[in-house]
Amino acid sequence: MTSTSSALASATGRLLATARALPAEAWPAPSLCAGWTRAHVLAHLALNAEGLAGVLRGFRDGSPVTMYPSDEARDGDIDVLAAEPAGVVLDRLVAGCAALDEVVDVAEGLARGTTFERTPAVG
């Protein structure tokens, strides 16, 4: 395990421990991100992990993909997931983190400066 993947694993462990310790009734409370609840933040992290895992699988398999189909779809998906019960959001967060962990080594094999598209280019 490299120092980067080790640091990511450590941070992921802290994130999941914090999310698991958060009582369900606290999830709909406002976060420090304007307009977002704590559930929105955790939903965003879950979907971000899923998206990054997809990008890395695409690089690995030689079929690059965007992280999200569009900004609107990303925002809508966050809103939909954030409205689910805390357990559903937590399950997606755990699964997203696991999916990212499975392919994180792909990132370390990419050339310095490698980029990907967050959403499909328009026009």
PDB file of C-alpha atoms in Angstrom:
ATOM      1  CA  MET A   1       0.000   0.000   0.000  1.00  0.00           C
ATOM      2  CA  THR A   2       1.444   3.366  -0.985  1.00  0.00           C
ATOM      3  CA  SER A   3       1.410   6.383   1.290  1.00  0.00           C
ATOM      4  CA  THR A   4      -1.368   7.942  -0.824  1.00  0.00           C
ATOM      5  CA  SER A   5      -3.629   4.903  -0.646  1.00  0.00           C
ATOM      6  CA  SER A   6      -2.807   4.520   3.038  1.00  0.00           C
ATOM      7  CA  ALA A   7      -3.774   8.138   3.709  1.00  0.00           C
ATOM      8  CA  LEU A   8      -7.002   7.675   1.736  1.00  0.00           C
ATOM      9  CA  ALA A   9      -7.842   4.498   3.659  1.00  0.00           C
ATOM     10  CA  SER A  10      -7.232   6.291   6.952  1.00  0.00           C
ATOM     11  CA  ALA A  11      -9.382   9.278   5.978  1.00  0.00           C
ATOM     12  CA  THR A  12     -12.115   6.956   4.715  1.00  0.00           C
ATOM     13  CA  GLY A  13     -12.083   5.104   8.022  1.00  0.00           C
ATOM     14  CA  ARG A  14     -12.530   8.366   9.918  1.00  0.00           C
ATOM     15  CA  LEU A  15     -15.330   9.476   7.583  1.00  0.00           C
ATOM     16  CA  LEU A  16     -17.232   6.218   7.959  1.00  0.00           C
ATOM     17  CA  ALA A  17     -16.765   6.180  11.739  1.00  0.00           C
ATOM     18  CA  THR A  18     -18.159   9.716  11.933  1.00  0.00           C
ATOM     19  CA  ALA A  19     -21.104   8.886   9.666  1.00  0.00           C
ATOM     20  CA  ARG A  20     -21.907   5.724  11.621  1.00  0.00           C
ATOM     21  CA  ALA A  21     -21.827   7.657  14.917  1.00  0.00           C
ATOM     22  CA  LEU A  22     -24.183  10.371  13.674  1.00  0.00           C
ATOM     23  CA  PRO A  23     -27.686   9.705  15.019  1.00  0.00           C
ATOM     24  CA  ALA A  24     -30.361   9.396  12.315  1.00  0.00           C
ATOM     25  CA  GLU A  25     -32.205  12.425  13.673  1.00  0.00           C
ATOM     26  CA  ALA A  26     -29.072  14.549  13.100  1.00  0.00           C
ATOM     27  CA  TRP A  27     -28.806  13.774   9.371  1.00  0.00           C
ATOM     28  CA  PRO A  28     -31.452  16.332   8.265  1.00  0.00           C
ATOM     29  CA  ALA A  29     -29.792  19.119  10.286  1.00  0.00           C
ATOM     30  CA  PRO A  30     -28.126  21.960   8.378  1.00  0.00           C
ATOM     31  CA  SER A  31     -24.457  21.529   7.514  1.00  0.00           C
ATOM     32  CA  LEU A  32     -21.823  24.208   7.111  1.00  0.00           C
ATOM     33  CA  CYS A  33     -22.404  23.972   3.328  1.00  0.00           C
ATOM     34  CA  ALA A  34     -25.024  26.588   2.482  1.00  0.00           C
ATOM     35  CA  GLY A  35     -28.344  25.001   1.548  1.00  0.00           C
ATOM     36  CA  TRP A  36     -27.218  21.465   2.332  1.00  0.00           C
ATOM     37  CA  THR A  37     -28.086  19.216   5.248  1.00  0.00           C
ATOM     38  CA  ARG A  38     -25.623  16.762   6.705  1.00  0.00           C
ATOM     39  CA  ALA A  39     -27.403  14.104   4.634  1.00  0.00           C
ATOM     40  CA  HIS A  40     -26.659  16.143   1.479  1.00  0.00           C
ATOM     41  CA  VAL A  41     -22.953  16.253   2.346  1.00  0.00           C
ATOM     42  CA  LEU A  42     -22.809  12.515   2.989  1.00  0.00           C
ATOM     43  CA  ALA A  43     -24.862  11.782  -0.148  1.00  0.00           C
ATOM     44  CA  HIS A  44     -22.433  13.936  -2.135  1.00  0.00           C
ATOM     45  CA  LEU A  45     -19.473  12.008  -0.742  1.00  0.00           C
ATOM     46  CA  ALA A  46     -21.148   8.678  -1.558  1.00  0.00           C
ATOM     47  CA  LEU A  47     -21.925   9.689  -5.131  1.00  0.00           C
ATOM     48  CA  ASN A  48     -18.502  11.273  -5.562  1.00  0.00           C
ATOM     49  CA  ALA A  49     -16.843   8.010  -4.503  1.00  0.00           C
ATOM     50  CA  GLU A  50     -19.041   6.082  -6.941  1.00  0.00           C
ATOM     51  CA  GLY A  51     -18.221   8.532  -9.724  1.00  0.00           C
ATOM     52  CA  LEU A  52     -14.482   8.456  -9.111  1.00  0.00           C
ATOM     53  CA  ALA A  53     -14.535   4.666  -8.960  1.00  0.00           C
ATOM     54  CA  GLY A  54     -16.279   4.649 -12.346  1.00  0.00           C
ATOM     55  CA  VAL A  55     -13.674   6.991 -13.821  1.00  0.00           C
ATOM     56  CA  LEU A  56     -10.840   4.818 -12.544  1.00  0.00           C
ATOM     57  CA  ARG A  57     -12.500   1.634 -13.842  1.00  0.00           C
ATOM     58  CA  GLY A  58     -12.820   3.390 -17.203  1.00  0.00           C
ATOM     59  CA  PHE A  59      -9.106   4.204 -17.256  1.00  0.00           C
ATOM     60  CA  ARG A  60      -8.264   0.659 -16.196  1.00  0.00           C
ATOM     61  CA  ASP A  61     -10.485  -0.879 -18.866  1.00  0.00           C
ATOM     62  CA  GLY A  62      -9.489   1.540 -21.627  1.00  0.00           C
ATOM     63  CA  SER A  63     -12.982   3.060 -21.833  1.00  0.00           C
ATOM     64  CA  PRO A  64     -12.819   6.509 -20.209  1.00  0.00           C
ATOM     65  CA  VAL A  65     -16.098   7.766 -18.778  1.00  0.00           C
ATOM     66  CA  THR A  66     -17.249  10.998 -17.216  1.00  0.00           C
ATOM     67  CA  MET A  67     -17.844  11.209 -13.503  1.00  0.00           C
ATOM     68  CA  TYR A  68     -21.453  12.375 -13.890  1.00  0.00           C
ATOM     69  CA  PRO A  69     -23.859  12.450 -16.849  1.00  0.00           C
ATOM     70  CA  SER A  70     -24.460  16.191 -16.240  1.00  0.00           C
ATOM     71  CA  ASP A  71     -24.315  18.811 -13.494  1.00  0.00           C
ATOM     72  CA  GLU A  72     -28.111  18.700 -13.250  1.00  0.00           C
ATOM     73  CA  ALA A  73     -28.148  14.918 -12.864  1.00  0.00           C
ATOM     74  CA  ARG A  74     -25.444  15.129 -10.194  1.00  0.00           C
ATOM     75  CA  ASP A  75     -27.350  17.750  -8.222  1.00  0.00           C
ATOM     76  CA  GLY A  76     -30.621  15.841  -8.584  1.00  0.00           C
ATOM     77  CA  ASP A  77     -29.031  12.561  -7.523  1.00  0.00           C
ATOM     78  CA  ILE A  78     -27.625  14.228  -4.391  1.00  0.00           C
ATOM     79  CA  ASP A  79     -31.058  15.652  -3.522  1.00  0.00           C
ATOM     80  CA  VAL A  80     -32.757  12.276  -4.073  1.00  0.00           C
ATOM     81  CA  LEU A  81     -30.231  10.324  -2.007  1.00  0.00           C
ATOM     82  CA  ALA A  82     -30.195  12.948   0.766  1.00  0.00           C
ATOM     83  CA  ALA A  83     -33.964  12.526   1.142  1.00  0.00           C
ATOM     84  CA  GLU A  84     -33.590   8.797   1.852  1.00  0.00           C
ATOM     85  CA  PRO A  85     -33.383   7.426   5.399  1.00  0.00           C
ATOM     86  CA  ALA A  86     -29.967   7.762   7.036  1.00  0.00           C
ATOM     87  CA  GLY A  87     -29.318   4.025   6.723  1.00  0.00           C
ATOM     88  CA  VAL A  88     -29.769   4.138   2.965  1.00  0.00           C
ATOM     89  CA  VAL A  89     -27.337   7.049   2.619  1.00  0.00           C
ATOM     90  CA  LEU A  90     -24.843   5.318   4.909  1.00  0.00           C
ATOM     91  CA  ASP A  91     -25.085   2.089   2.904  1.00  0.00           C
ATOM     92  CA  ARG A  92     -24.367   4.003  -0.337  1.00  0.00           C
ATOM     93  CA  LEU A  93     -21.457   5.801   1.339  1.00  0.00           C
ATOM     94  CA  VAL A  94     -19.943   2.526   2.535  1.00  0.00           C
ATOM     95  CA  ALA A  95     -20.451   0.906  -0.881  1.00  0.00           C
ATOM     96  CA  GLY A  96     -19.039   3.918  -2.732  1.00  0.00           C
ATOM     97  CA  CYS A  97     -15.961   3.978  -0.522  1.00  0.00           C
ATOM     98  CA  ALA A  98     -15.456   0.241  -1.059  1.00  0.00           C
ATOM     99  CA  ALA A  99     -15.813   0.639  -4.832  1.00  0.00           C
ATOM    100  CA  LEU A 100     -13.241   3.424  -4.840  1.00  0.00           C
ATOM    101  CA  ASP A 101     -10.872   1.414  -2.659  1.00  0.00           C
ATOM    102  CA  GLU A 102     -11.014  -1.457  -5.177  1.00  0.00           C
ATOM    103  CA  VAL A 103      -9.616   0.711  -7.983  1.00  0.00           C
ATOM    104  CA  VAL A 104      -7.637   3.445  -6.228  1.00  0.00           C
ATOM    105  CA  ASP A 105      -4.382   1.822  -7.324  1.00  0.00           C
ATOM    106  CA  VAL A 106      -5.329   2.662 -10.924  1.00  0.00           C
ATOM    107  CA  ALA A 107      -4.843   6.365 -10.096  1.00  0.00           C
ATOM    108  CA  GLU A 108      -1.283   5.769  -9.006  1.00  0.00           C
ATOM    109  CA  GLY A 109      -0.492   4.159 -12.361  1.00  0.00           C
ATOM    110  CA  LEU A 110      -1.722   7.146 -14.387  1.00  0.00           C
ATOM    111  CA  ALA A 111       0.718   9.591 -15.909  1.00  0.00           C
ATOM    112  CA  ARG A 112       1.207  12.817 -13.997  1.00  0.00           C
ATOM    113  CA  GLY A 113      -1.244  15.412 -15.287  1.00  0.00           C
ATOM    114  CA  THR A 114      -3.810  12.862 -16.471  1.00  0.00           C
ATOM    115  CA  THR A 115      -7.272  14.421 -16.475  1.00  0.00           C
ATOM    116  CA  PHE A 116     -10.837  13.254 -16.923  1.00  0.00           C
ATOM    117  CA  GLU A 117     -14.113  14.922 -17.727  1.00  0.00           C
ATOM    118  CA  ARG A 118     -16.405  15.592 -14.781  1.00  0.00           C
ATOM    119  CA  THR A 119     -19.399  15.841 -17.133  1.00  0.00           C
ATOM    120  CA  PRO A 120     -19.654  15.403 -20.892  1.00  0.00           C
ATOM    121  CA  ALA A 121     -18.404  18.356 -22.899  1.00  0.00           C
ATOM    122  CA  VAL A 122     -21.197  20.470 -24.319  1.00  0.00           C
ATOM    123  CA  GLY A 123     -21.035  21.659 -27.903  1.00  0.00           C
TER     124      GLY A 123
END
